[in-house]
Coordinates of C-alpha atoms and ligand atoms in Angstrom, one line a residue:
M10 CA 70.5 -9.9 -47.7
R11 CA 68.0 -7.3 -48.7
V12 CA 67.4 -7.5 -52.3
I13 CA 64.8 -5.1 -53.2
A14 CA 63.7 -4.0 -57.4
H15 CA 61.6 -0.8 -57.8
L16 CA 59.7 -1.2 -61.1
D17 CA 58.3 2.2 -62.9
M18 CA 56.1 2.4 -66.2
D19 CA 58.6 4.6 -69.3
A20 CA 56.4 7.8 -70.3
F21 CA 53.5 5.8 -68.8
F22 CA 50.0 6.4 -70.3
A23 CA 52.0 8.0 -73.4
S24 CA 52.7 4.4 -74.0
Y25 CA 49.7 2.9 -73.4
E26 CA 48.5 6.0 -76.3
Q27 CA 51.4 5.0 -78.6
R28 CA 50.2 0.9 -78.5
E29 CA 46.6 1.5 -78.6
T30 CA 46.7 3.8 -82.0
P31 CA 49.8 2.0 -84.2
E32 CA 49.8 5.1 -86.3
Y33 CA 51.4 6.9 -82.6
R34 CA 54.5 4.3 -82.3
G35 CA 57.7 7.0 -82.8
K36 CA 56.0 9.6 -83.0
P37 CA 55.8 12.7 -79.9
V38 CA 52.2 12.0 -78.0
I39 CA 51.8 14.5 -75.2
V40 CA 49.1 13.7 -73.2
G41 CA 47.2 16.0 -71.2
G42 CA 44.5 18.6 -71.2
S43 CA 43.4 20.8 -73.6
A44 CA 45.5 24.5 -74.4
E45 CA 42.3 26.3 -73.7
S46 CA 41.3 25.1 -70.5
R47 CA 44.3 25.9 -69.1
G48 CA 45.8 21.8 -69.5
V49 CA 48.9 20.3 -68.3
V50 CA 50.5 17.5 -69.5
S51 CA 50.6 13.7 -67.9
T52 CA 52.8 12.5 -69.7
C53 CA 54.8 12.5 -73.1
S54 CA 56.3 9.9 -75.1
Y55 CA 60.1 9.6 -74.7
E56 CA 60.3 11.5 -78.9
A57 CA 58.0 14.7 -77.5
R58 CA 60.6 14.7 -74.9
K59 CA 63.2 15.6 -76.8
F60 CA 62.0 18.8 -78.5
G61 CA 61.9 20.4 -74.4
V62 CA 58.8 18.5 -73.5
R63 CA 57.9 17.8 -69.9
S64 CA 55.1 16.7 -67.5
A65 CA 52.8 18.9 -65.3
M66 CA 54.5 22.0 -68.1
P67 CA 51.4 23.6 -69.6
T68 CA 49.8 22.1 -73.0
K69 CA 50.1 26.2 -74.3
T70 CA 53.7 25.4 -73.9
A71 CA 54.3 22.2 -74.9
L72 CA 51.9 22.7 -78.0
K73 CA 54.5 25.9 -79.0
L74 CA 57.8 23.8 -78.6
C75 CA 56.3 21.1 -80.1
P76 CA 53.5 21.9 -82.7
E77 CA 53.3 18.0 -85.0
G78 CA 52.8 16.5 -81.9
I79 CA 49.9 14.2 -81.2
F80 CA 47.6 15.2 -78.4
V81 CA 45.7 13.1 -76.8
R82 CA 43.4 13.6 -73.3
P83 CA 44.4 10.9 -70.0
R84 CA 41.9 8.1 -69.7
G85 CA 42.4 7.5 -66.1
E86 CA 40.4 4.0 -66.0
A87 CA 42.2 2.4 -69.0
Y88 CA 46.1 3.3 -67.0
R89 CA 44.3 1.9 -64.3
A90 CA 43.7 -1.1 -65.7
E91 CA 46.8 -2.2 -67.0
S92 CA 48.5 -0.4 -64.5
A93 CA 46.6 -4.0 -62.8
E94 CA 47.7 -6.3 -65.3
I95 CA 50.9 -4.8 -64.9
L96 CA 50.5 -5.9 -61.5
K97 CA 49.2 -9.3 -61.7
I98 CA 52.2 -10.1 -63.8
L99 CA 55.0 -8.7 -60.8
R100 CA 53.1 -10.4 -58.1
E101 CA 53.8 -14.0 -60.1
S102 CA 57.4 -13.1 -59.1
S103 CA 57.5 -11.9 -55.8
P104 CA 54.2 -12.2 -53.3
I105 CA 55.9 -8.8 -51.3
V106 CA 55.3 -6.1 -53.7
E107 CA 53.5 -2.5 -52.9
Q108 CA 52.4 -0.5 -55.5
V109 CA 52.6 3.2 -54.9
S110 CA 51.4 5.4 -58.2
V111 CA 49.9 4.3 -61.3
D112 CA 53.1 3.3 -62.4
E113 CA 55.2 2.2 -60.1
A114 CA 56.3 -0.6 -57.3
Y115 CA 58.7 -2.0 -55.0
F116 CA 59.0 -5.1 -54.7
D117 CA 60.3 -7.7 -52.8
L118 CA 63.3 -10.5 -54.6
S119 CA 65.4 -11.7 -51.1
A120 CA 63.8 -14.9 -51.0
Y121 CA 65.1 -15.7 -54.2
F122 CA 68.6 -15.6 -52.2
E123 CA 68.2 -16.7 -48.3
N124 CA 70.7 -19.2 -49.0
D125 CA 73.4 -17.6 -51.1
R126 CA 76.3 -17.3 -49.7
R127 CA 77.9 -14.7 -53.2
P128 CA 79.1 -11.5 -52.7
Y129 CA 75.8 -9.2 -51.7
D130 CA 77.4 -7.2 -55.5
R131 CA 76.8 -10.7 -57.2
V132 CA 73.1 -11.1 -54.8
L133 CA 71.7 -8.2 -55.9
E134 CA 73.5 -9.0 -59.9
S135 CA 72.0 -12.3 -59.4
A136 CA 68.4 -10.3 -58.8
G137 CA 69.2 -7.8 -62.5
E138 CA 68.6 -11.2 -64.2
I139 CA 65.3 -12.0 -62.3
A140 CA 64.5 -8.0 -63.4
R141 CA 65.2 -8.3 -67.1
G142 CA 62.9 -11.3 -66.9
I143 CA 59.7 -9.7 -65.3
Q144 CA 60.4 -7.1 -67.7
S145 CA 60.3 -9.4 -70.7
R146 CA 57.3 -10.4 -69.7
I147 CA 55.4 -7.6 -69.1
A148 CA 57.1 -6.2 -73.1
A149 CA 55.3 -9.2 -74.4
E150 CA 52.0 -9.7 -72.9
R151 CA 52.0 -6.1 -73.0
Q152 CA 53.2 -4.9 -75.3
L153 CA 54.1 -2.0 -72.7
T154 CA 58.1 -1.1 -72.1
C155 CA 59.3 -0.4 -68.0
S156 CA 62.4 -0.1 -66.3
I157 CA 63.2 -1.3 -63.2
G158 CA 65.8 -0.9 -60.4
V159 CA 68.1 -3.2 -57.7
A160 CA 69.8 -2.8 -54.8
S161 CA 70.0 -2.9 -51.1
N162 CA 66.8 -1.2 -50.0
M163 CA 63.9 0.4 -51.6
M164 CA 65.4 4.7 -52.1
L165 CA 68.4 3.0 -53.8
A166 CA 65.8 0.5 -56.1
K167 CA 63.8 4.0 -56.9
I168 CA 67.5 5.4 -57.7
A169 CA 68.7 3.0 -59.6
S170 CA 65.4 2.7 -61.7
D171 CA 65.1 5.7 -63.2
L172 CA 69.1 6.0 -63.8
R173 CA 69.0 4.7 -67.7
K174 CA 65.4 5.2 -68.8
P175 CA 63.5 4.1 -70.7
N176 CA 63.7 -0.1 -71.2
A177 CA 66.6 -0.1 -68.6
I178 CA 68.0 -2.5 -65.5
A179 CA 69.6 -1.1 -63.1
V180 CA 72.1 -2.5 -60.2
I181 CA 73.2 -0.5 -57.8
P182 CA 76.1 -2.2 -56.1
E183 CA 75.7 -2.2 -52.5
S184 CA 80.4 -1.8 -52.2
Q185 CA 79.6 1.8 -54.9
K186 CA 75.7 2.6 -53.5
A187 CA 77.5 6.1 -51.8
Q188 CA 79.6 6.9 -54.5
I189 CA 76.6 6.2 -58.0
L190 CA 75.0 9.1 -55.5
R191 CA 77.4 11.4 -55.6
P192 CA 76.9 13.7 -58.5
L193 CA 72.9 12.7 -58.2
S194 CA 70.8 16.4 -57.1
T195 CA 69.4 16.3 -53.6
R196 CA 65.8 16.2 -55.1
A197 CA 66.6 12.8 -55.7
L198 CA 66.1 11.6 -52.0
S199 CA 62.9 11.2 -50.9
G200 CA 61.3 13.8 -48.5
V201 CA 63.4 16.6 -50.5
G202 CA 60.9 18.7 -52.2
P203 CA 61.7 22.1 -53.8
V204 CA 61.7 24.3 -50.6
T205 CA 63.9 21.5 -48.5
A206 CA 66.7 21.9 -51.7
E207 CA 65.8 25.7 -51.9
A208 CA 67.2 25.7 -47.9
L209 CA 70.4 23.5 -48.3
A210 CA 71.3 25.3 -51.9
V211 CA 71.4 28.3 -50.1
T212 CA 74.1 26.8 -48.4
G213 CA 75.9 25.2 -50.9
I214 CA 74.5 21.6 -50.2
V215 CA 73.0 21.0 -54.3
T216 CA 74.2 17.4 -54.4
I217 CA 74.0 15.1 -52.5
G218 CA 77.8 14.1 -52.6
D219 CA 77.3 17.9 -50.6
I220 CA 75.2 15.7 -47.6
Q221 CA 78.3 13.4 -47.4
D222 CA 81.2 16.3 -47.1
A223 CA 78.7 18.3 -45.3
Q224 CA 80.9 18.9 -42.0
T225 CA 78.0 21.0 -40.3
D226 CA 75.1 19.1 -38.2
L227 CA 72.1 19.4 -41.4
S228 CA 69.5 20.1 -38.4
E229 CA 70.2 24.5 -38.5
V230 CA 68.9 24.0 -41.7
V231 CA 66.5 21.4 -42.1
G232 CA 65.6 20.9 -38.7
S233 CA 65.2 17.0 -36.9
F234 CA 65.2 15.6 -41.0
G235 CA 69.1 16.2 -40.8
P236 CA 70.1 12.8 -39.3
V237 CA 67.4 11.1 -41.6
L238 CA 69.1 13.0 -44.8
R239 CA 72.8 11.5 -43.7
D240 CA 71.8 8.7 -44.4
M241 CA 69.7 8.6 -47.0
A242 CA 73.1 10.1 -48.4
M243 CA 75.9 7.3 -47.4
G244 CA 72.5 5.0 -49.1
I245 CA 71.1 3.8 -46.4
D246 CA 67.1 3.1 -46.1
E247 CA 65.9 0.9 -43.4
R248 CA 62.3 1.1 -44.6
E249 CA 60.4 -2.6 -45.2
I250 CA 57.6 -2.7 -48.2
E251 CA 54.9 -2.3 -47.1
L252 CA 51.8 -4.8 -48.5
D253 CA 48.9 -3.0 -49.0
G254 CA 46.1 -2.8 -50.5
E255 CA 44.2 0.6 -51.8
R256 CA 45.7 3.7 -51.1
K257 CA 44.2 5.5 -48.8
S258 CA 45.3 9.2 -48.9
I259 CA 48.5 11.5 -50.4
S260 CA 49.9 14.4 -49.2
S261 CA 52.9 16.2 -48.9
E262 CA 54.3 18.3 -46.0
T263 CA 57.7 20.5 -45.0
T264 CA 59.7 21.7 -42.4
F265 CA 60.9 25.2 -42.7
P266 CA 64.1 26.0 -41.7
R267 CA 63.2 28.3 -39.5
D268 CA 59.4 28.2 -37.5
T269 CA 57.6 30.8 -39.3
A270 CA 53.8 32.5 -38.7
Q271 CA 54.7 34.6 -41.9
R272 CA 51.8 34.8 -44.2
D273 CA 53.6 35.3 -46.9
V274 CA 55.8 32.2 -46.6
L275 CA 52.6 30.0 -45.1
R276 CA 50.8 30.7 -48.6
S277 CA 53.6 30.4 -50.8
T278 CA 54.2 27.4 -49.3
L279 CA 50.5 25.9 -48.8
R280 CA 49.8 26.6 -52.4
E281 CA 53.3 24.5 -53.7
L282 CA 52.1 21.4 -51.5
S283 CA 48.9 22.0 -53.2
R284 CA 49.9 21.3 -55.8
D285 CA 52.3 18.7 -55.3
V286 CA 49.1 16.6 -53.7
A287 CA 47.1 17.8 -56.8
Q288 CA 49.9 15.9 -59.2
T289 CA 50.1 12.5 -57.2
L290 CA 46.7 12.8 -57.7
D291 CA 46.3 13.5 -60.8
R292 CA 48.8 10.3 -61.2
E293 CA 46.8 8.1 -59.3
A294 CA 43.4 8.9 -61.7
C295 CA 41.6 10.1 -59.1
N296 CA 40.0 12.8 -57.3
A297 CA 39.2 13.0 -53.2
L298 CA 36.2 14.0 -50.5
T299 CA 38.7 15.2 -48.0
V300 CA 41.0 17.7 -47.3
V301 CA 43.7 17.7 -44.0
V302 CA 45.7 20.4 -42.5
K303 CA 48.8 19.1 -40.8
V304 CA 51.0 21.5 -38.5
R305 CA 53.8 21.6 -35.7
Y306 CA 55.3 24.0 -33.3
G307 CA 58.0 24.9 -31.9
N308 CA 57.5 22.2 -28.9
F309 CA 56.5 19.8 -32.0
K310 CA 53.0 19.1 -31.0
T311 CA 51.5 18.5 -34.1
L312 CA 47.7 18.5 -34.4
T313 CA 45.8 17.9 -38.5
R314 CA 42.4 19.3 -39.3
Q315 CA 39.8 18.0 -41.8
I316 CA 36.8 18.2 -43.8
R317 CA 34.7 16.9 -46.0
L318 CA 33.8 18.5 -49.2
A319 CA 30.1 17.6 -50.9
D320 CA 31.7 17.2 -53.8
P321 CA 35.5 15.5 -54.8
L322 CA 38.3 17.5 -55.9
D323 CA 41.6 17.4 -57.5
G324 CA 42.1 20.3 -58.7
A325 CA 45.5 22.2 -56.3
D326 CA 43.7 25.6 -56.1
E327 CA 40.5 24.4 -54.6
I328 CA 43.2 21.5 -52.6
Y329 CA 44.6 25.4 -51.6
R330 CA 40.9 27.2 -50.5
A331 CA 41.1 24.2 -48.9
A332 CA 44.0 24.3 -46.8
C333 CA 43.9 28.0 -46.1
F334 CA 39.7 27.9 -45.0
I335 CA 41.3 25.1 -42.1
L336 CA 44.4 26.9 -41.6
A337 CA 41.7 30.0 -40.8
K338 CA 39.0 28.1 -39.6
E339 CA 41.1 26.9 -36.3
K340 CA 42.9 29.0 -36.4
L341 CA 45.7 26.9 -36.5
V342 CA 48.6 29.8 -36.9
S343 CA 48.4 30.8 -33.4
R344 CA 52.1 30.4 -33.2
P345 CA 54.7 30.1 -35.5
L346 CA 55.0 27.0 -37.4
R347 CA 57.5 24.3 -37.8
L348 CA 56.1 21.7 -40.6
L349 CA 53.3 22.1 -42.2
G350 CA 51.5 19.5 -43.9
V351 CA 48.6 19.0 -46.9
G352 CA 46.8 16.3 -47.2
V353 CA 43.7 14.1 -49.8
A354 CA 42.2 10.8 -48.6
T355 CA 38.2 9.7 -48.4
L356 CA 39.9 9.3 -52.4
V357 CA 37.3 8.2 -55.4
P358 CA 37.2 7.8 -59.2
P359 CA 36.7 11.1 -61.0
N360 CA 33.8 12.3 -61.8
P361 CA 33.2 11.6 -65.2
Q362 CA 31.3 15.2 -66.1
L363 CA 34.1 17.0 -64.7
R364 CA 36.0 15.0 -67.6
L365 CA 34.9 16.9 -69.3
R366 CA 36.4 20.1 -68.4
F367 CA 39.6 18.8 -71.1
Ligands
TTP14 P1 56.3 8.7 -64.2 O1 57.0 8.0 -63.4 O2 57.2 10.2 -63.9 O3 56.2 9.2 -65.9 P2 56.0 8.7 -67.0 O4 56.3 7.0 -66.9 O5 55.2 9.2 -67.9 O6 57.7 8.5 -67.7 P3 59.3 7.7 -67.4 O7 59.4 7.1 -68.4 O8 59.9 9.2 -67.4 O9 59.2 7.2 -66.2 O10 54.5 9.2 -64.3 C1 53.7 8.1 -64.2 C2 52.7 8.2 -65.0 O11 51.6 9.6 -64.0 C3 52.4 9.3 -66.2 O12 52.9 8.5 -67.6 C4 51.3 10.1 -66.1 C5 51.3 10.3 -64.8 N1 51.9 11.8 -64.7 C6 50.3 13.0 -64.8 O13 49.9 12.9 -64.3 N2 51.8 14.1 -64.1 C7 53.0 14.5 -64.2 O14 53.2 15.0 -63.7 C8 53.6 13.4 -63.7 C9 55.2 13.5 -63.3 C10 53.2 12.2 -64.2
MG15 MG1 57.1 5.8 -65.6

């Protein structure tokens, strides 16, 4: 029986700041760039969320929504060091751990239940108790709260960790997985970004339940992603946890509902993908030295082209400009595209001088 857990820290950067500065506790704390330099919110405490403040919102907007908020600049290095301590605790409970971002990791608990003969749902429930133990240890040793989801696969475990945040343990029973997925937005499925979600919404598919009930073959709408999407909507996900070291690249890609060479469509997609990548980079507290563009044509021929930059970059605009440059220089849009992707690699710690922009 496969038993997978997903841990996600609660309001990570903000909780860290609240732990470090006791006066901040119980108050709306907003971590992000400065309003004057058009900075955005990295995250905010749950107290600030009551005012409507959210990640990725311009700090200026956050200031309007929550004028009494405590505004703090992010400290990437400190968060990464904290993340390493949390991971150490996790590794003592399971040797199979895959960290996916600065505040998030999957871990495998199957070994605890190898010879367990109880029904699957009972086993998952017991795994929930192990997760509770880990959560208590993190609270005691790091004074930070987290949420952990437990289920039969990675996708469900991640969805579970988000179901009852903050400070929650959520188990998705195997017998109820399809039902629990039903009301959730299609965006909860990995690989469904804003573009795919919109393409689905146009055909009336808004929730995962809508995918479950769809009579038509979704490949009309999302191409080869269709069958995968159907599986995910039913709660099926065969991915294995990858035992990795540091993350080596970050990317985002989208398959078009119809092959396209239209410049405005490609440009706006590129902007969206660049924003996506920049956001992940920001979350990882990293900059990048390489920008990669991936294209796939109607006949499935796939090309990737990259450039190495002299100075590390981390902003969406910079990634977008580099990607446009690659597309033009390599004449990649000689035919309509089925898929367009943008990525960054050669990740490096942020340049302290660049941090002064905040
Ligand atoms: P999340 O886990 O998405 O958010 P969170 O931990 O702050 O809050 P939640 O309780 O909802 O999990 O992201 C983890 C950290 O990554 C977050 O603390 C700050 C950073 N981050 C950004 O810098 N920009 C972003 O847009 C997001 C979403 C997160
Ligand atoms: Mg989190």
